Amino acid sequence: MANVIVCYKWVIDEKDIRMNPDRSVDTSRAQRKISEYDKNAIEAGIRAAAKLGASPVGLTFGGTEAKQSLKDALSRGLEAVYWIGHPAAGTADGLLTARVLAAAAEKIGDYSLIVCGEGASDTYARQVGPRLGALLDLPVVTAVCDMEIDGEQLIATRKLEDCIEKVKVSLPAVISVLPEINEAPVPTLKAVLAAGKKPSQEFTLQSLGLKEEELQPGTSVTGVLAYVMDRKNVILKDGDVATRVKEFVTYLKKEGVI
Amino acid sequence: MAGTFVVYSDKTAIAIELIGFCRGSGKRAVALAFDAAAAQEYAARGAERVLLIECGQNLPEAYAKAVAGVLEREGAEGFIVGSTVRGREMAARVAGYLKWPLVSDVSKLVCEEKELVTERPAYGGAVVQQERVKLPAVVTVPAGKFEPAATSGAGAEVVTLEAQPDERTVLLERASVEKQGADLGSAEKIVCAGMGFAKKEDLKLAFDLAAVIGAEVGCSRSVAEERNWLPTDVYIGISGATVKPRLYLSIGVSGQVQHVVGIRDSRVIAAIDLNENAPIFKAADYGIVGDLYEVVPALIEALKNC
């Protein structure tokens, strides 16, 4: 049976990130989760697989902690998950991630469709899907907000800034989907229990034919800083309304904006 | 700093800004166009060479593999692309074919001798990530980051290229989406309505205030998406509109980070909210803590008389 491969990322939960006064960012106590948009990608992949008579399988590249994601991914309805856990994922950019995923997709083989989320909730760089398409020399459709399967073809609706496009693409193809494509259901208890019995397989770099020296990212991160707004913060909270309003208007006039 | 950068955007105005960036960095700007009108525009606006691929009914991004070949033949060391849906796909596919690094949606971009120094947002804008990337590389750049190139006297040469699209994708239909609300991207002043309003009719206060100062009206995400009080194309934030007016004035907006990301390039940020601990005040230059139903009518009166 052919596969529908869904790529997902095991990301830091942004709500657990602590910003220090010196603008440094502390992620040491953060939990991880499947990137929110990838939950929609998984659901889209499962629905497409049902129409294609294919098997929906997950694929993730992360650090060794990515192993913790397998059960969650499987409980969402995937039939198997393949994963690559390597420390290089910590500094990976789109170039490296797409290289690893492409090698893994070829190893899985016999795929009719690869589904990615439009972007990851941490970096939101929105490049891995289309890059993967290029590496595998497959057609690509991004920003997909709706899709239907018509035999060996997929009809995708794309959402652009000022227009909606309907595109027909022959399979196999790579698509990246917007979160509005579906509502990703919360896994049921039954699905969570069943997930424990589903297969997962680890790919080593060696088994993918990748060498350590091929694991260099193309970009190097030189700083990660909390965003700070450098604003005047003149907040008027005392006195009656008329006084506050008068003062407020005076400030805005001085700025020349009214 | 000699060298060639190829520039592409499906929005002509962004491409002209990117030509401005290349020239400002001492690079030879080669502009890539998919229709003749855009090609002529680039030729007159500072590009040193214009390459035209007439794509007709095809999608420009279906030429990604051909564009990768063009970059190689031009000896380009950079592909500078406007951050739009089409631009991002083109950039990533070309980067994929060439195996070049790509930095997406840069908020800062500086060209040094052999590398690009960039900043981009991460974690929904809460974090700024600084990166260095060696040339050759691809970057995508949102609108408004660089001054457009000035009109140049002598028009550059326009070369028409024959290129093979990927025929596995076919455009069936394209329908333009009519904008329902104001064009916030170019607005000089914006009044932004938040969840502090108790009912839809009360938004009249925001529109009245906007009328007095000559502003457009936008809103927070929840006002559009949850309450459906205003069209979704006027909500401001990371997944909505990014604005940079001279004056942004919010009413009853709490100012979650996802919203603030969309306003932070505004020149002056002013806010009215009941809760003095609302994050919007940390992002604001001026603020009034108070009940919008008292403050806004008083403000309208005060502004009428000034």
Coordinates of C-alpha atoms in Angstrom, one line a residue:
Chain A
M1 CA 0.0 0.0 0.0
A2 CA 1.3 3.5 -0.9
N3 CA 2.1 5.9 1.9
V4 CA 1.1 9.4 2.6
I5 CA 4.0 10.9 4.6
V6 CA 3.2 13.7 7.0
C7 CA 6.2 15.7 8.3
Y8 CA 5.9 17.2 11.8
K9 CA 8.2 19.0 14.2
W10 CA 8.5 18.4 18.0
V11 CA 8.8 22.0 19.2
I12 CA 9.3 23.9 22.4
D13 CA 5.9 25.0 23.8
E14 CA 6.1 28.8 23.5
K15 CA 4.1 29.4 26.6
D16 CA 6.9 27.9 28.7
I17 CA 9.6 30.2 27.4
R18 CA 11.0 32.6 30.0
M19 CA 12.5 36.0 29.1
N20 CA 15.2 37.3 31.4
P21 CA 15.7 41.0 32.0
D22 CA 19.0 40.9 30.1
R23 CA 16.9 39.8 27.0
S24 CA 18.3 36.2 27.2
V25 CA 15.8 33.5 26.5
D26 CA 15.4 30.5 28.8
T27 CA 13.9 27.4 27.3
S28 CA 15.5 25.0 29.8
R29 CA 12.2 24.3 31.6
A30 CA 10.0 24.2 28.5
Q31 CA 7.8 21.3 27.6
R32 CA 7.6 20.2 24.0
K33 CA 4.6 19.5 21.8
I34 CA 3.8 18.8 18.2
S35 CA 3.8 22.1 16.4
E36 CA 0.2 23.3 16.3
Y37 CA 0.1 23.7 12.5
D38 CA 1.5 20.2 12.1
K39 CA -1.6 18.8 13.9
N40 CA -3.6 20.1 11.1
A41 CA -1.1 18.7 8.6
I42 CA -1.5 15.3 10.3
E43 CA -5.3 15.4 10.0
A44 CA -5.0 16.5 6.4
G45 CA -2.7 13.6 5.6
I46 CA -5.0 11.1 7.3
R47 CA -8.0 12.3 5.3
A48 CA -6.0 12.3 2.0
A49 CA -4.7 8.8 2.7
A50 CA -8.3 7.5 3.2
K51 CA -9.2 8.8 -0.2
L52 CA -6.1 7.5 -1.9
G53 CA -6.4 4.1 -0.2
A54 CA -2.9 4.8 1.2
S55 CA -1.4 4.5 4.6
P56 CA -0.8 7.7 6.6
V57 CA 2.7 7.7 8.2
G58 CA 4.5 10.3 10.2
L59 CA 8.1 11.5 9.8
T60 CA 10.0 13.8 12.2
F61 CA 13.6 15.0 12.5
G62 CA 14.5 16.2 15.9
G63 CA 16.9 15.8 18.8
T64 CA 16.9 12.6 20.8
E65 CA 13.9 14.1 22.7
A66 CA 11.8 13.7 19.5
K67 CA 11.2 10.1 20.6
Q68 CA 8.7 11.5 23.1
S69 CA 6.5 12.7 20.2
L70 CA 5.8 9.3 18.7
K71 CA 2.9 8.3 20.9
D72 CA 1.2 11.7 20.5
A73 CA 1.7 11.5 16.7
L74 CA 0.3 8.0 16.5
S75 CA -2.7 8.8 18.7
R76 CA -3.7 11.4 16.0
G77 CA -4.4 8.6 13.6
L78 CA -1.1 7.9 11.8
E79 CA -0.5 4.2 11.3
A80 CA 3.3 4.4 11.8
V81 CA 5.9 7.0 12.6
Y82 CA 9.5 7.2 11.4
W83 CA 11.9 9.4 13.3
I84 CA 15.5 10.6 13.2
G85 CA 16.8 11.7 16.6
H86 CA 20.2 13.6 16.3
P87 CA 21.7 16.5 18.2
A88 CA 22.3 18.3 14.9
A89 CA 18.6 19.0 14.8
G90 CA 19.2 21.6 17.6
T91 CA 20.9 24.0 15.1
A92 CA 19.3 22.7 11.9
D93 CA 18.0 25.2 9.4
G94 CA 15.7 24.5 6.5
L95 CA 18.5 23.3 4.3
L96 CA 19.6 20.6 6.7
T97 CA 16.1 19.6 7.8
A98 CA 14.9 19.2 4.2
R99 CA 18.0 17.2 3.4
V100 CA 17.4 14.7 6.2
L101 CA 13.6 14.5 5.5
A102 CA 14.2 13.9 1.8
A103 CA 16.6 11.1 2.6
A104 CA 14.0 9.6 5.0
A105 CA 11.1 10.0 2.5
E106 CA 13.2 8.0 -0.1
K107 CA 13.9 5.4 2.5
I108 CA 10.2 5.0 3.4
G109 CA 9.5 4.9 -0.3
D110 CA 6.3 4.3 -2.3
Y111 CA 4.7 7.6 -1.3
S112 CA 1.9 9.3 -3.2
L113 CA 1.8 12.5 -1.2
I114 CA 4.0 14.4 1.3
V115 CA 2.1 16.8 3.6
C116 CA 3.8 19.5 5.6
G117 CA 2.4 22.3 7.8
E118 CA 2.9 25.7 6.2
G119 CA 5.4 26.6 8.9
A120 CA 6.6 25.4 12.3
S121 CA 5.3 27.3 15.3
D122 CA 8.8 28.1 16.6
T123 CA 10.7 29.4 13.5
Y124 CA 7.7 29.8 11.1
A125 CA 10.3 30.0 8.3
R126 CA 7.8 28.2 5.9
Q127 CA 10.6 26.7 3.7
V128 CA 10.9 23.0 4.5
G129 CA 7.9 21.8 2.4
P130 CA 8.8 23.5 -0.9
R131 CA 12.5 22.7 -0.3
L132 CA 11.6 19.0 0.2
G133 CA 9.7 19.2 -3.1
A134 CA 12.8 20.5 -4.9
L135 CA 15.1 17.9 -3.4
L136 CA 12.8 15.1 -4.5
D137 CA 12.1 17.0 -7.7
L138 CA 8.4 16.8 -7.1
P139 CA 5.7 19.3 -7.8
V140 CA 4.8 21.6 -4.9
V141 CA 1.7 23.4 -3.8
T142 CA 1.9 25.7 -0.7
A143 CA -0.7 27.7 1.3
V144 CA -3.3 25.0 0.8
C145 CA -6.5 25.7 2.6
D146 CA -8.7 23.0 1.0
M147 CA -8.1 19.9 -1.1
E148 CA -9.8 17.1 -2.9
I149 CA -8.4 14.0 -4.4
D150 CA -9.4 13.1 -8.0
G151 CA -7.8 9.8 -8.9
E152 CA -4.1 10.3 -9.3
Q153 CA -4.5 14.0 -9.0
L154 CA -5.0 16.4 -6.2
I155 CA -7.0 19.6 -6.5
A156 CA -5.8 22.2 -4.0
T157 CA -7.2 25.5 -3.1
R158 CA -4.5 28.0 -2.1
K159 CA -4.9 31.2 -0.2
L160 CA -2.7 34.1 -1.3
E161 CA -2.7 37.7 -0.2
D162 CA -5.2 39.0 -2.6
C163 CA -6.6 35.9 -4.4
I164 CA -7.7 32.3 -4.1
E165 CA -6.3 29.8 -6.6
K166 CA -7.4 26.4 -7.5
V167 CA -4.5 24.2 -8.7
K168 CA -4.4 20.7 -10.0
V169 CA -1.3 18.7 -9.3
S170 CA -0.4 15.2 -10.3
L171 CA 0.8 12.9 -7.6
P172 CA 3.3 12.2 -6.1
A173 CA 3.6 15.8 -4.8
V174 CA 4.5 17.8 -1.8
I175 CA 1.9 20.2 -0.3
S176 CA 2.1 22.5 2.7
V177 CA -1.2 23.2 4.4
L178 CA -2.6 26.2 6.3
P179 CA -4.1 25.5 9.7
E180 CA -7.5 26.5 8.5
I181 CA -7.7 23.4 6.2
N182 CA -9.3 21.4 9.1
E183 CA -9.9 21.3 12.8
A184 CA -7.5 18.8 14.2
P185 CA -9.5 16.7 16.7
V186 CA -8.2 16.0 20.2
P187 CA -7.2 12.3 20.3
T188 CA -9.7 10.1 22.1
L189 CA -8.7 7.9 25.1
K190 CA -9.1 4.9 22.8
A191 CA -6.8 6.4 20.2
V192 CA -4.2 7.2 22.9
L193 CA -4.3 3.6 24.1
A194 CA -4.2 2.2 20.6
A195 CA -1.1 4.4 19.8
G196 CA 1.0 2.3 22.1
K197 CA 0.5 -0.7 19.9
K198 CA 1.4 1.0 16.6
P199 CA 4.8 0.7 15.0
S200 CA 7.5 3.4 15.1
Q201 CA 10.9 3.1 13.5
E202 CA 14.1 5.1 14.1
F203 CA 16.3 5.9 11.1
T204 CA 20.0 6.4 11.9
L205 CA 21.9 8.8 9.7
Q206 CA 23.9 5.9 8.5
S207 CA 20.8 4.1 7.4
L208 CA 19.8 7.2 5.4
G209 CA 23.2 7.3 3.7
L210 CA 24.0 10.7 5.3
K211 CA 27.4 11.5 6.7
E212 CA 28.2 13.6 9.8
E213 CA 29.8 16.3 7.6
E214 CA 26.5 16.7 5.7
L215 CA 24.8 17.8 8.9
Q216 CA 26.0 21.4 8.8
P217 CA 23.3 24.0 8.6
G218 CA 23.6 26.8 6.0
T219 CA 23.0 29.6 8.5
S220 CA 24.5 30.1 11.9
V221 CA 22.5 31.6 14.6
T222 CA 24.6 34.3 16.4
G223 CA 22.0 35.6 18.8
V224 CA 18.6 34.8 20.3
L225 CA 17.1 37.7 22.1
A226 CA 13.8 38.5 23.7
Y227 CA 12.0 41.2 21.6
V228 CA 11.7 44.4 23.5
M229 CA 9.6 47.4 22.6
D230 CA 11.6 50.6 23.1
R231 CA 8.7 52.9 23.8
K232 CA 8.1 55.9 26.0
N233 CA 5.5 54.2 28.2
V234 CA 3.9 57.4 29.4
I235 CA 0.7 56.0 31.0
L236 CA -1.9 58.3 32.4
K237 CA -3.9 56.8 35.2
D238 CA -4.4 59.5 37.8
G239 CA -6.8 62.5 37.8
D240 CA -10.2 62.7 36.2
V241 CA -11.0 61.6 32.7
A242 CA -10.9 65.2 31.3
T243 CA -7.4 65.8 32.7
R244 CA -6.0 62.5 31.4
V245 CA -7.6 63.1 28.0
K246 CA -6.2 66.7 27.8
E247 CA -2.7 65.5 28.7
F248 CA -2.9 62.7 26.2
V249 CA -3.9 65.1 23.4
T250 CA -1.0 67.4 24.3
Y251 CA 1.5 64.5 24.0
L252 CA 0.1 63.4 20.6
K253 CA 0.1 67.0 19.3
K254 CA 3.7 67.3 20.4
E255 CA 4.5 64.2 18.4
G256 CA 2.9 65.8 15.4
V257 CA 0.5 62.8 14.8
I258 CA -2.8 64.6 15.2
Chain B
M1 CA 31.5 44.7 -3.2
A2 CA 31.1 43.4 -6.6
G3 CA 28.7 40.6 -7.3
T4 CA 25.2 39.9 -8.7
F5 CA 22.0 39.5 -6.8
V6 CA 18.9 38.4 -8.5
V7 CA 15.7 40.0 -7.3
Y8 CA 12.1 38.6 -7.6
S9 CA 8.7 39.5 -6.2
D10 CA 5.2 39.0 -7.6
K11 CA 4.5 42.4 -6.1
T12 CA 6.3 45.0 -8.3
A13 CA 6.6 47.5 -5.5
I14 CA 8.5 45.1 -3.3
A15 CA 10.8 44.1 -6.1
I16 CA 11.7 47.8 -6.6
E17 CA 12.5 48.1 -2.9
L18 CA 14.8 45.0 -3.2
I19 CA 16.5 46.5 -6.2
G20 CA 17.1 49.5 -3.9
F21 CA 18.7 47.1 -1.3
C22 CA 21.0 45.5 -3.9
R23 CA 22.2 48.9 -5.2
G24 CA 22.7 50.2 -1.7
S25 CA 24.8 47.1 -1.0
G26 CA 27.0 47.8 -4.1
K27 CA 25.6 44.8 -5.9
R28 CA 24.5 44.4 -9.5
A29 CA 20.8 44.0 -9.4
V30 CA 19.3 41.6 -11.9
A31 CA 15.5 41.6 -11.8
L32 CA 13.4 38.7 -12.7
A33 CA 9.9 39.3 -14.1
F34 CA 7.1 37.2 -15.3
D35 CA 5.2 39.8 -17.2
A36 CA 6.3 42.5 -19.6
A37 CA 4.9 45.4 -17.7
A38 CA 6.8 44.6 -14.5
A39 CA 10.0 44.0 -16.6
Q40 CA 9.7 47.5 -18.1
E41 CA 9.2 49.0 -14.6
Y42 CA 12.3 47.3 -13.2
A43 CA 14.3 48.4 -16.2
A44 CA 13.4 52.0 -15.4
R45 CA 13.9 51.6 -11.7
G46 CA 17.5 50.7 -11.1
A47 CA 17.9 47.1 -12.3
E48 CA 21.0 46.7 -14.3
R49 CA 19.6 43.8 -16.2
V50 CA 16.0 42.4 -16.4
L51 CA 15.2 38.8 -17.2
L52 CA 11.7 38.2 -18.5
I53 CA 10.0 34.8 -18.4
E54 CA 6.6 35.1 -19.9
C55 CA 4.5 32.7 -18.0
G56 CA 1.1 33.4 -19.5
Q57 CA -1.5 31.3 -17.6
N58 CA 1.2 29.4 -15.7
L59 CA 2.1 29.9 -12.1
P60 CA 5.5 31.7 -11.7
E61 CA 6.5 29.2 -9.0
A62 CA 6.2 26.4 -11.6
Y63 CA 9.4 27.8 -13.1
A64 CA 11.4 27.3 -9.9
K65 CA 13.8 24.8 -11.4
A66 CA 14.3 27.0 -14.4
V67 CA 15.0 30.0 -12.2
A68 CA 17.6 28.0 -10.3
G69 CA 19.3 27.4 -13.6
V70 CA 19.1 31.1 -14.4
L71 CA 20.7 32.0 -11.1
E72 CA 23.6 29.7 -11.9
R73 CA 24.1 31.1 -15.4
E74 CA 24.0 34.6 -14.1
G75 CA 26.7 33.7 -11.6
A76 CA 24.4 35.1 -8.9
E77 CA 25.5 35.0 -5.3
G78 CA 22.2 36.0 -3.8
F79 CA 18.5 35.5 -4.6
I80 CA 16.5 38.3 -2.8
V81 CA 12.8 37.6 -2.9
G82 CA 9.7 39.5 -1.6
S83 CA 8.0 37.7 1.3
T84 CA 4.6 36.8 -0.1
V85 CA 3.0 33.4 -0.5
R86 CA 4.3 33.1 -4.1
G87 CA 7.7 34.6 -3.2
R88 CA 8.3 32.3 -0.3
E89 CA 7.5 29.2 -2.3
M90 CA 9.7 30.4 -5.2
A91 CA 12.6 31.2 -2.8
A92 CA 12.4 27.9 -1.0
R93 CA 12.1 25.8 -4.1
V94 CA 15.0 27.6 -5.8
A95 CA 17.1 27.2 -2.5
G96 CA 16.2 23.5 -2.6
Y97 CA 17.4 23.0 -6.1
L98 CA 20.6 25.0 -5.6
K99 CA 21.1 23.7 -2.0
W100 CA 21.6 27.3 -0.8
P101 CA 20.7 28.4 2.7
L102 CA 17.6 30.5 3.0
V103 CA 16.6 33.0 5.7
S104 CA 12.9 33.7 5.6
D105 CA 11.0 37.0 6.4
V106 CA 14.0 39.0 7.6
S107 CA 13.3 42.1 9.7
K108 CA 16.9 43.3 9.2
L109 CA 19.2 42.6 6.4
V110 CA 22.8 43.8 5.9
C111 CA 25.1 42.7 3.2
E112 CA 28.8 42.2 4.2
E113 CA 31.7 41.1 2.2
K114 CA 30.9 37.5 1.8
E115 CA 27.9 37.0 4.0
L116 CA 24.5 38.4 4.9
V117 CA 23.7 39.4 8.5
T118 CA 20.0 39.0 9.3
E119 CA 17.4 39.3 12.0
R120 CA 14.1 37.5 11.9
P121 CA 11.3 36.9 14.4
A122 CA 10.7 33.5 16.1
Y123 CA 8.1 32.2 18.5
G124 CA 5.4 34.5 17.1
G125 CA 7.6 37.5 17.4
A126 CA 8.5 37.2 21.0
V127 CA 12.1 36.4 20.1
V128 CA 14.5 38.0 17.6
Q129 CA 16.9 35.6 16.0
Q130 CA 20.2 36.9 14.6
E131 CA 21.9 34.9 11.9
R132 CA 24.9 35.0 9.6
V133 CA 24.7 33.2 6.3
K134 CA 27.5 32.8 3.8
L135 CA 26.8 33.7 0.2
P136 CA 25.5 32.3 -2.0
A137 CA 22.2 32.5 -0.2
V138 CA 18.5 33.2 -0.5
V139 CA 16.5 35.6 1.7
T140 CA 12.9 36.6 1.7
V141 CA 12.1 40.2 2.7
P142 CA 8.7 41.7 3.6
A143 CA 7.4 44.9 2.0
G144 CA 8.7 48.2 3.3
K145 CA 12.1 47.2 4.5
F146 CA 14.1 49.2 2.0
E147 CA 13.8 52.5 0.1
P148 CA 12.6 51.9 -3.5
A149 CA 15.3 52.4 -6.1
A150 CA 15.2 55.8 -7.8
T151 CA 14.2 56.1 -11.4
S152 CA 17.3 55.6 -13.5
G153 CA 17.8 57.6 -16.7
A154 CA 18.9 54.9 -19.0
G155 CA 16.6 52.0 -19.1
A156 CA 18.2 48.6 -18.6
E157 CA 18.2 45.9 -21.1
V158 CA 15.2 43.5 -20.9
V159 CA 16.1 39.9 -22.0
T160 CA 13.3 37.5 -22.7
L161 CA 14.1 33.9 -21.6
E162 CA 12.6 30.7 -22.8
A163 CA 12.0 28.5 -19.8
Q164 CA 10.3 25.2 -19.1
P165 CA 7.6 25.2 -16.3
D166 CA 6.8 22.2 -14.2
E167 CA 3.8 21.0 -16.0
R168 CA 2.7 18.7 -13.2
T169 CA 0.9 21.7 -11.6
V170 CA -1.9 23.4 -13.5
L171 CA -3.7 26.5 -12.5
L172 CA -7.4 25.9 -12.9
E173 CA -8.9 29.1 -11.5
R174 CA -7.9 32.3 -9.9
A175 CA -10.4 34.5 -8.1
S176 CA -9.4 37.8 -6.6
V177 CA -10.6 38.4 -3.0
E178 CA -12.3 41.7 -2.7
K179 CA -11.0 43.7 0.2
Q180 CA -13.9 44.4 2.5
G181 CA -12.2 46.8 4.9
A182 CA -9.7 49.6 4.8
D183 CA -6.3 49.2 3.4
L184 CA -4.4 49.3 6.7
G185 CA -0.9 48.6 5.1
S186 CA -0.7 52.1 3.8
A187 CA -2.8 53.9 6.4
E188 CA -1.2 57.0 8.1
K189 CA -3.3 56.6 11.2
I190 CA -5.1 53.6 12.6
V191 CA -7.7 53.3 15.3
C192 CA -7.8 49.7 16.5
A193 CA -10.8 48.3 18.3
G194 CA -10.4 45.4 20.8
M195 CA -12.4 43.1 23.0
G196 CA -13.0 45.9 25.5
F197 CA -16.1 46.9 23.5
A198 CA -19.2 45.3 25.0
K199 CA -21.3 45.1 21.8
K200 CA -21.0 45.6 18.1
E201 CA -22.9 48.9 18.0
D202 CA -20.4 50.4 20.4
L203 CA -17.7 50.2 17.7
K204 CA -19.3 53.5 16.5
L205 CA -17.1 55.1 19.0
A206 CA -14.0 53.8 17.3
F207 CA -15.3 55.0 13.9
D208 CA -16.2 58.4 15.3
L209 CA -12.8 58.8 16.7
A210 CA -11.2 57.7 13.5
A211 CA -13.3 60.2 11.5
V212 CA -12.1 63.1 13.8
I213 CA -8.4 62.3 13.2
G214 CA -8.7 61.0 9.7
A215 CA -7.8 57.4 10.6
E216 CA -8.7 54.0 9.2
V217 CA -10.3 51.4 11.6
G218 CA -8.7 48.1 12.3
C219 CA -9.3 45.6 15.1
S220 CA -7.8 42.8 17.1
R221 CA -8.0 39.2 15.9
S222 CA -10.9 38.2 18.3
V223 CA -13.1 41.1 17.2
A224 CA -12.9 39.8 13.6
E225 CA -12.6 36.0 14.0
E226 CA -14.6 35.3 17.2
R227 CA -17.2 38.0 17.2
N228 CA -17.3 38.6 13.5
W229 CA -17.9 42.3 14.1
L230 CA -15.4 43.5 11.4
P231 CA -14.1 41.8 8.3
T232 CA -11.1 39.5 8.8
D233 CA -8.9 41.6 6.5
V234 CA -8.8 44.4 9.0
Y235 CA -7.5 42.5 11.9
I236 CA -4.0 43.3 12.9
G237 CA -1.4 40.8 14.2
I238 CA 1.0 38.1 13.2
S239 CA -1.6 36.1 11.2
G240 CA -3.4 39.2 10.0
A241 CA -2.2 42.7 8.8
T242 CA 1.1 44.2 9.7
V243 CA 0.9 47.9 9.9
K244 CA 3.2 50.9 10.4
P245 CA 1.2 54.1 10.6
R246 CA 2.4 57.3 12.0
L247 CA -0.2 56.9 14.7
Y248 CA -1.7 53.7 16.0
L249 CA -4.4 54.3 18.7
S250 CA -6.0 51.3 20.3
I251 CA -9.2 51.2 22.2
G252 CA -9.8 48.2 24.5
V253 CA -7.0 46.1 23.0
S254 CA -5.2 44.0 25.7
G255 CA -2.1 43.7 23.4
Q256 CA -1.1 40.1 23.3
V257 CA 2.3 39.5 21.7
Q258 CA 0.7 38.2 18.5
H259 CA -1.1 41.5 18.1
V260 CA 1.9 43.7 19.1
V261 CA 4.0 42.0 16.4
G262 CA 1.7 43.5 13.9
I263 CA 2.0 47.1 15.2
R264 CA 5.5 47.4 16.4
D265 CA 6.8 49.4 13.4
S266 CA 4.3 52.1 14.1
R267 CA 5.9 55.5 14.8
V268 CA 3.7 56.4 17.8
I269 CA 1.6 53.8 19.7
A270 CA -1.1 55.1 21.9
A271 CA -3.6 53.0 23.9
I272 CA -6.8 53.3 25.9
D273 CA -7.7 50.4 28.2
L274 CA -9.4 49.7 31.5
N275 CA -6.7 47.4 32.8
E276 CA -3.5 49.2 33.8
N277 CA -1.6 45.9 33.7
A278 CA -2.7 45.2 30.1
P279 CA 0.4 44.3 28.0
I280 CA -0.5 47.0 25.4
F281 CA 0.7 49.7 27.8
K282 CA 4.2 48.2 27.8
A283 CA 4.2 48.5 24.0
A284 CA 2.8 52.0 24.0
D285 CA 4.3 55.5 23.9
Y286 CA 1.2 57.0 25.5
G287 CA -1.7 55.5 27.3
I288 CA -4.8 56.3 29.2
V289 CA -6.0 53.9 31.9
G290 CA -9.8 54.2 31.9
D291 CA -13.2 53.1 30.8
L292 CA -13.3 53.5 27.1
Y293 CA -17.0 54.5 27.3
E294 CA -15.9 57.6 29.3
V295 CA -12.5 58.2 27.7
V296 CA -13.3 57.9 24.0
P297 CA -16.3 60.4 24.0
A298 CA -14.1 62.9 26.0
L299 CA -11.2 62.4 23.6
I300 CA -13.5 62.9 20.5
E301 CA -14.7 66.2 22.0
A302 CA -11.2 67.3 22.9
L303 CA -9.9 66.5 19.4
K304 CA -12.8 68.3 17.8
N305 CA -11.9 71.5 19.6
C306 CA -8.2 71.4 18.8

